[in-house]
Amino acid sequence: MLAKIKGVKLLTEYKNPNYKVKLECEDGSVLLIRFDYTYATKSYMPLEVYHNGVSKGAKLAWYTREFEKMTVSEFLDKIATKINKKYNFELKK
């Protein structure tokens, strides 16, 4: 993962765990992502994406494809794994 994590938040009060992460990209730009884990599909999905304060809706593939060279799912899984470890949180089985 090329981007550096600058801040994280895990919100567990929702039906599905919600994650907020602030990333600093290689070029110095800031990427804010809010995403959740959906138990029904067993996958992470972006909910909101901001790049340098500009809303990208829930679209993240433009970043993961061009810069990280991985899928959105792989990218969010890597981030969530780090956040879950920090907060000592385990997904329901």
Short mmCIF file of N, CA, C and O in Angstrom, two decimals:
data_model
loop_
_atom_site.label_atom_id
_atom_site.label_comp_id
_atom_site.label_asym_id
_atom_site.label_seq_id
_atom_site.Cartn_x
_atom_site.Cartn_y
_atom_site.Cartn_z
N MET A 1 0.85 -1.16 0.00
CA MET A 1 0.00 0.00 0.00
C MET A 1 0.90 1.23 0.00
O MET A 1 1.77 1.38 0.85
N LEU A 2 0.68 2.11 -0.96
CA LEU A 2 1.52 3.29 -1.13
C LEU A 2 1.12 4.46 -0.24
O LEU A 2 1.97 5.21 0.23
N ALA A 3 -0.17 4.63 -0.03
CA ALA A 3 -0.67 5.73 0.80
C ALA A 3 -0.37 5.45 2.28
O ALA A 3 -0.37 4.30 2.72
N LYS A 4 -0.13 6.52 3.02
CA LYS A 4 0.15 6.40 4.45
C LYS A 4 -1.10 6.76 5.25
O LYS A 4 -1.73 7.79 5.00
N ILE A 5 -1.44 5.92 6.21
CA ILE A 5 -2.60 6.16 7.06
C ILE A 5 -2.24 7.25 8.06
O ILE A 5 -1.26 7.15 8.79
N LYS A 6 -3.06 8.30 8.10
CA LYS A 6 -2.82 9.44 9.00
C LYS A 6 -3.82 9.50 10.14
O LYS A 6 -3.58 10.16 11.14
N GLY A 7 -4.97 8.86 9.99
CA GLY A 7 -5.97 8.85 11.04
C GLY A 7 -7.04 7.83 10.75
O GLY A 7 -7.37 7.60 9.58
N VAL A 8 -7.56 7.19 11.79
CA VAL A 8 -8.60 6.17 11.61
C VAL A 8 -9.66 6.29 12.68
O VAL A 8 -9.41 6.84 13.77
N LYS A 9 -10.83 5.77 12.37
CA LYS A 9 -11.92 5.70 13.33
C LYS A 9 -12.75 4.47 12.97
O LYS A 9 -13.04 4.23 11.81
N LEU A 10 -13.10 3.70 13.99
CA LEU A 10 -13.95 2.53 13.81
C LEU A 10 -15.24 2.78 14.56
O LEU A 10 -15.23 3.06 15.76
N LEU A 11 -16.36 2.70 13.84
CA LEU A 11 -17.68 2.91 14.45
C LEU A 11 -18.42 1.57 14.45
O LEU A 11 -18.78 1.06 13.39
N THR A 12 -18.63 1.01 15.62
CA THR A 12 -19.26 -0.32 15.73
C THR A 12 -20.72 -0.26 16.14
O THR A 12 -21.34 -1.29 16.29
N GLU A 13 -21.26 0.94 16.33
CA GLU A 13 -22.66 1.05 16.79
C GLU A 13 -23.68 0.80 15.68
O GLU A 13 -24.86 0.71 15.93
N TYR A 14 -23.23 0.70 14.45
CA TYR A 14 -24.13 0.42 13.32
C TYR A 14 -24.30 -1.09 13.13
O TYR A 14 -23.56 -1.88 13.71
N LYS A 15 -25.26 -1.48 12.31
CA LYS A 15 -25.48 -2.89 12.01
C LYS A 15 -24.22 -3.51 11.43
O LYS A 15 -23.82 -4.61 11.80
N ASN A 16 -23.59 -2.79 10.50
CA ASN A 16 -22.32 -3.20 9.92
C ASN A 16 -21.23 -2.26 10.42
O ASN A 16 -21.48 -1.06 10.55
N PRO A 17 -20.02 -2.77 10.71
CA PRO A 17 -18.96 -1.87 11.17
C PRO A 17 -18.63 -0.82 10.11
O PRO A 17 -18.55 -1.13 8.92
N ASN A 18 -18.47 0.41 10.56
CA ASN A 18 -18.16 1.55 9.70
C ASN A 18 -16.74 2.01 9.99
O ASN A 18 -16.35 2.12 11.15
N TYR A 19 -16.01 2.31 8.94
CA TYR A 19 -14.62 2.74 9.08
C TYR A 19 -14.46 4.12 8.44
O TYR A 19 -15.05 4.40 7.41
N LYS A 20 -13.64 4.96 9.08
CA LYS A 20 -13.25 6.24 8.49
C LYS A 20 -11.73 6.26 8.51
O LYS A 20 -11.11 5.95 9.53
N VAL A 21 -11.14 6.63 7.38
CA VAL A 21 -9.68 6.66 7.31
C VAL A 21 -9.22 7.88 6.52
O VAL A 21 -9.85 8.26 5.53
N LYS A 22 -8.16 8.48 7.01
CA LYS A 22 -7.52 9.61 6.32
C LYS A 22 -6.17 9.11 5.84
O LYS A 22 -5.36 8.62 6.63
N LEU A 23 -5.95 9.22 4.53
CA LEU A 23 -4.71 8.75 3.93
C LEU A 23 -3.96 9.89 3.28
O LEU A 23 -4.57 10.79 2.70
N GLU A 24 -2.64 9.83 3.36
CA GLU A 24 -1.81 10.78 2.62
C GLU A 24 -1.22 10.02 1.44
O GLU A 24 -0.51 9.02 1.62
N CYS A 25 -1.53 10.47 0.25
CA CYS A 25 -1.06 9.82 -0.97
C CYS A 25 0.40 10.20 -1.23
O CYS A 25 0.93 11.13 -0.63
N GLU A 26 1.03 9.47 -2.12
CA GLU A 26 2.44 9.72 -2.45
C GLU A 26 2.69 11.15 -2.93
O GLU A 26 3.74 11.71 -2.67
N ASP A 27 1.72 11.72 -3.65
CA ASP A 27 1.89 13.08 -4.18
C ASP A 27 1.55 14.17 -3.16
O ASP A 27 1.55 15.35 -3.47
N GLY A 28 1.25 13.76 -1.91
CA GLY A 28 0.94 14.72 -0.86
C GLY A 28 -0.53 15.05 -0.73
O GLY A 28 -0.93 15.76 0.19
N SER A 29 -1.35 14.56 -1.64
CA SER A 29 -2.78 14.82 -1.57
C SER A 29 -3.41 13.99 -0.45
O SER A 29 -2.83 13.01 0.03
N VAL A 30 -4.60 14.40 -0.03
CA VAL A 30 -5.30 13.73 1.08
C VAL A 30 -6.52 12.99 0.54
O VAL A 30 -7.31 13.54 -0.22
N LEU A 31 -6.66 11.75 0.97
CA LEU A 31 -7.78 10.91 0.57
C LEU A 31 -8.54 10.52 1.83
O LEU A 31 -7.96 9.93 2.75
N LEU A 32 -9.81 10.89 1.92
CA LEU A 32 -10.67 10.51 3.05
C LEU A 32 -11.67 9.48 2.55
O LEU A 32 -12.34 9.69 1.55
N ILE A 33 -11.74 8.37 3.26
CA ILE A 33 -12.64 7.28 2.84
C ILE A 33 -13.48 6.85 4.03
O ILE A 33 -12.97 6.64 5.12
N ARG A 34 -14.78 6.74 3.80
CA ARG A 34 -15.68 6.13 4.77
C ARG A 34 -16.22 4.88 4.09
O ARG A 34 -16.72 4.93 2.96
N PHE A 35 -16.07 3.73 4.74
CA PHE A 35 -16.53 2.47 4.16
C PHE A 35 -17.06 1.56 5.25
O PHE A 35 -16.87 1.83 6.43
N ASP A 36 -17.77 0.53 4.83
CA ASP A 36 -18.28 -0.43 5.81
C ASP A 36 -18.05 -1.85 5.34
O ASP A 36 -17.69 -2.10 4.20
N TYR A 37 -18.24 -2.76 6.28
CA TYR A 37 -18.19 -4.19 5.98
C TYR A 37 -19.61 -4.69 5.99
O TYR A 37 -20.34 -4.49 6.97
N THR A 38 -20.04 -5.31 4.91
CA THR A 38 -21.39 -5.83 4.81
C THR A 38 -21.34 -7.33 5.08
O THR A 38 -20.71 -8.07 4.33
N TYR A 39 -21.99 -7.76 6.16
CA TYR A 39 -21.97 -9.17 6.53
C TYR A 39 -22.66 -10.05 5.49
O TYR A 39 -22.24 -11.17 5.25
N ALA A 40 -23.71 -9.54 4.86
CA ALA A 40 -24.46 -10.33 3.88
C ALA A 40 -23.58 -10.72 2.69
O ALA A 40 -23.65 -11.85 2.20
N THR A 41 -22.76 -9.79 2.22
CA THR A 41 -21.90 -10.07 1.05
C THR A 41 -20.46 -10.39 1.45
O THR A 41 -19.65 -10.73 0.60
N LYS A 42 -20.17 -10.24 2.73
CA LYS A 42 -18.82 -10.47 3.26
C LYS A 42 -17.77 -9.68 2.50
O LYS A 42 -16.75 -10.21 2.06
N SER A 43 -18.05 -8.38 2.34
CA SER A 43 -17.11 -7.53 1.61
C SER A 43 -17.16 -6.10 2.13
O SER A 43 -18.12 -5.69 2.76
N TYR A 44 -16.09 -5.37 1.83
CA TYR A 44 -15.99 -3.96 2.18
C TYR A 44 -16.45 -3.13 0.99
O TYR A 44 -16.11 -3.43 -0.15
N MET A 45 -17.23 -2.09 1.28
CA MET A 45 -17.74 -1.22 0.22
C MET A 45 -17.54 0.24 0.63
O MET A 45 -17.88 0.62 1.74
N PRO A 46 -17.01 1.07 -0.29
CA PRO A 46 -16.87 2.49 0.03
C PRO A 46 -18.24 3.17 0.08
O PRO A 46 -19.13 2.85 -0.71
N LEU A 47 -18.41 4.08 1.03
CA LEU A 47 -19.64 4.84 1.17
C LEU A 47 -19.44 6.29 0.73
O LEU A 47 -20.31 6.88 0.10
N GLU A 48 -18.30 6.87 1.11
CA GLU A 48 -17.95 8.25 0.74
C GLU A 48 -16.45 8.32 0.48
O GLU A 48 -15.67 7.73 1.22
N VAL A 49 -16.08 9.06 -0.55
CA VAL A 49 -14.67 9.25 -0.87
C VAL A 49 -14.44 10.73 -1.17
O VAL A 49 -15.19 11.33 -1.94
N TYR A 50 -13.44 11.31 -0.54
CA TYR A 50 -13.04 12.69 -0.79
C TYR A 50 -11.56 12.72 -1.13
O TYR A 50 -10.76 12.10 -0.44
N HIS A 51 -11.21 13.41 -2.19
CA HIS A 51 -9.81 13.58 -2.58
C HIS A 51 -9.52 15.07 -2.57
O HIS A 51 -10.11 15.82 -3.35
N ASN A 52 -8.65 15.49 -1.66
CA ASN A 52 -8.34 16.92 -1.48
C ASN A 52 -9.60 17.76 -1.29
O ASN A 52 -9.73 18.84 -1.86
N GLY A 53 -10.54 17.24 -0.51
CA GLY A 53 -11.76 17.98 -0.20
C GLY A 53 -12.85 17.91 -1.26
O GLY A 53 -13.92 18.44 -1.07
N VAL A 54 -12.59 17.26 -2.38
CA VAL A 54 -13.58 17.14 -3.46
C VAL A 54 -14.26 15.77 -3.37
O VAL A 54 -13.59 14.74 -3.38
N SER A 55 -15.58 15.77 -3.30
CA SER A 55 -16.34 14.52 -3.21
C SER A 55 -16.23 13.72 -4.50
O SER A 55 -16.41 14.24 -5.59
N LYS A 56 -15.95 12.44 -4.34
CA LYS A 56 -15.92 11.51 -5.47
C LYS A 56 -17.10 10.53 -5.36
O LYS A 56 -17.10 9.50 -6.02
N GLY A 57 -18.06 10.85 -4.50
CA GLY A 57 -19.18 9.95 -4.26
C GLY A 57 -18.67 8.72 -3.53
O GLY A 57 -17.94 8.82 -2.57
N ALA A 58 -19.03 7.55 -4.01
CA ALA A 58 -18.54 6.30 -3.44
C ALA A 58 -17.55 5.63 -4.38
O ALA A 58 -17.30 4.44 -4.29
N LYS A 59 -16.99 6.42 -5.28
CA LYS A 59 -16.07 5.87 -6.29
C LYS A 59 -14.63 5.91 -5.79
O LYS A 59 -14.10 6.96 -5.48
N LEU A 60 -14.02 4.74 -5.76
CA LEU A 60 -12.64 4.62 -5.30
C LEU A 60 -11.77 3.89 -6.30
O LEU A 60 -10.54 3.96 -6.23
N ALA A 61 -12.36 3.23 -7.29
CA ALA A 61 -11.61 2.42 -8.25
C ALA A 61 -10.58 3.25 -9.02
O ALA A 61 -9.50 2.75 -9.34
N TRP A 62 -10.89 4.52 -9.29
CA TRP A 62 -9.95 5.37 -10.02
C TRP A 62 -8.62 5.46 -9.27
O TRP A 62 -7.56 5.47 -9.88
N TYR A 63 -8.68 5.51 -7.95
CA TYR A 63 -7.45 5.61 -7.15
C TYR A 63 -6.75 4.25 -7.03
O TYR A 63 -5.56 4.14 -7.27
N THR A 64 -7.50 3.23 -6.66
CA THR A 64 -6.87 1.92 -6.42
C THR A 64 -6.28 1.35 -7.69
O THR A 64 -5.22 0.72 -7.65
N ARG A 65 -6.92 1.56 -8.81
CA ARG A 65 -6.42 1.04 -10.08
C ARG A 65 -5.17 1.78 -10.54
O ARG A 65 -4.18 1.17 -10.92
N GLU A 66 -5.21 3.11 -10.48
CA GLU A 66 -4.12 3.92 -11.02
C GLU A 66 -2.90 3.96 -10.11
O GLU A 66 -1.77 3.88 -10.58
N PHE A 67 -3.11 4.06 -8.79
CA PHE A 67 -1.99 4.26 -7.88
C PHE A 67 -1.60 3.01 -7.09
O PHE A 67 -0.42 2.70 -6.96
N GLU A 68 -2.56 2.31 -6.56
CA GLU A 68 -2.26 1.16 -5.70
C GLU A 68 -2.11 -0.15 -6.46
O GLU A 68 -1.61 -1.12 -5.92
N LYS A 69 -2.59 -0.19 -7.70
CA LYS A 69 -2.50 -1.38 -8.55
C LYS A 69 -3.16 -2.60 -7.90
O LYS A 69 -2.61 -3.70 -7.88
N MET A 70 -4.35 -2.38 -7.34
CA MET A 70 -5.13 -3.46 -6.75
C MET A 70 -6.60 -3.09 -6.83
O MET A 70 -6.95 -1.98 -7.19
N THR A 71 -7.45 -4.05 -6.50
CA THR A 71 -8.89 -3.79 -6.55
C THR A 71 -9.32 -3.00 -5.32
O THR A 71 -8.60 -2.94 -4.30
N VAL A 72 -10.49 -2.41 -5.39
CA VAL A 72 -11.04 -1.65 -4.27
C VAL A 72 -11.19 -2.58 -3.06
O VAL A 72 -10.83 -2.23 -1.94
N SER A 73 -11.68 -3.78 -3.30
CA SER A 73 -11.89 -4.74 -2.23
C SER A 73 -10.58 -5.09 -1.52
O SER A 73 -10.52 -5.12 -0.28
N GLU A 74 -9.53 -5.34 -2.28
CA GLU A 74 -8.22 -5.65 -1.69
C GLU A 74 -7.71 -4.47 -0.87
O GLU A 74 -7.18 -4.64 0.24
N PHE A 75 -7.85 -3.26 -1.42
CA PHE A 75 -7.37 -2.05 -0.77
C PHE A 75 -8.09 -1.83 0.56
O PHE A 75 -7.45 -1.61 1.59
N LEU A 76 -9.42 -1.90 0.54
CA LEU A 76 -10.19 -1.69 1.76
C LEU A 76 -9.95 -2.80 2.78
O LEU A 76 -9.92 -2.54 3.99
N ASP A 77 -9.74 -4.02 2.31
CA ASP A 77 -9.44 -5.13 3.21
C ASP A 77 -8.13 -4.89 3.95
O ASP A 77 -8.03 -5.13 5.16
N LYS A 78 -7.12 -4.40 3.26
CA LYS A 78 -5.82 -4.11 3.90
C LYS A 78 -5.98 -3.02 4.96
O LYS A 78 -5.42 -3.14 6.06
N ILE A 79 -6.71 -1.98 4.63
CA ILE A 79 -6.93 -0.89 5.59
C ILE A 79 -7.72 -1.39 6.80
O ILE A 79 -7.35 -1.14 7.94
N ALA A 80 -8.81 -2.11 6.55
CA ALA A 80 -9.67 -2.60 7.63
C ALA A 80 -8.92 -3.55 8.55
O ALA A 80 -9.12 -3.52 9.77
N THR A 81 -8.06 -4.37 7.99
CA THR A 81 -7.27 -5.31 8.81
C THR A 81 -6.42 -4.54 9.81
O THR A 81 -6.34 -4.89 10.99
N LYS A 82 -5.79 -3.46 9.36
CA LYS A 82 -4.96 -2.63 10.24
C LYS A 82 -5.81 -1.95 11.31
O LYS A 82 -5.43 -1.88 12.48
N ILE A 83 -6.98 -1.43 10.91
CA ILE A 83 -7.86 -0.75 11.86
C ILE A 83 -8.41 -1.75 12.89
O ILE A 83 -8.42 -1.46 14.09
N ASN A 84 -8.85 -2.91 12.42
CA ASN A 84 -9.38 -3.93 13.33
C ASN A 84 -8.33 -4.35 14.35
O ASN A 84 -8.64 -4.55 15.53
N LYS A 85 -7.09 -4.48 13.90
CA LYS A 85 -6.01 -4.85 14.81
C LYS A 85 -5.78 -3.75 15.85
O LYS A 85 -5.63 -4.04 17.04
N LYS A 86 -5.79 -2.50 15.41
CA LYS A 86 -5.58 -1.37 16.32
C LYS A 86 -6.65 -1.32 17.41
O LYS A 86 -6.37 -1.09 18.58
N TYR A 87 -7.91 -1.54 17.02
CA TYR A 87 -9.03 -1.46 17.95
C TYR A 87 -9.36 -2.82 18.59
O TYR A 87 -10.34 -2.93 19.33
N ASN A 88 -8.59 -3.84 18.26
CA ASN A 88 -8.81 -5.19 18.77
C ASN A 88 -10.26 -5.63 18.51
O ASN A 88 -10.97 -6.09 19.39
N PHE A 89 -10.70 -5.45 17.26
CA PHE A 89 -12.07 -5.73 16.84
C PHE A 89 -12.07 -6.93 15.89
O PHE A 89 -11.24 -7.02 15.00
N GLU A 90 -13.01 -7.84 16.11
CA GLU A 90 -13.16 -9.00 15.22
C GLU A 90 -14.54 -8.96 14.59
O GLU A 90 -15.53 -8.70 15.26
N LEU A 91 -14.57 -9.22 13.27
CA LEU A 91 -15.85 -9.30 12.57
C LEU A 91 -16.63 -10.51 13.05
O LEU A 91 -16.02 -11.55 13.41
N LYS A 92 -17.96 -10.42 13.06
CA LYS A 92 -18.80 -11.55 13.44
C LYS A 92 -18.65 -12.65 12.40
O LYS A 92 -18.48 -12.39 11.23
N LYS A 93 -18.75 -13.86 12.85
CA LYS A 93 -18.62 -15.01 11.94
C LYS A 93 -19.95 -15.36 11.35
O LYS A 93 -20.98 -15.19 11.84
#
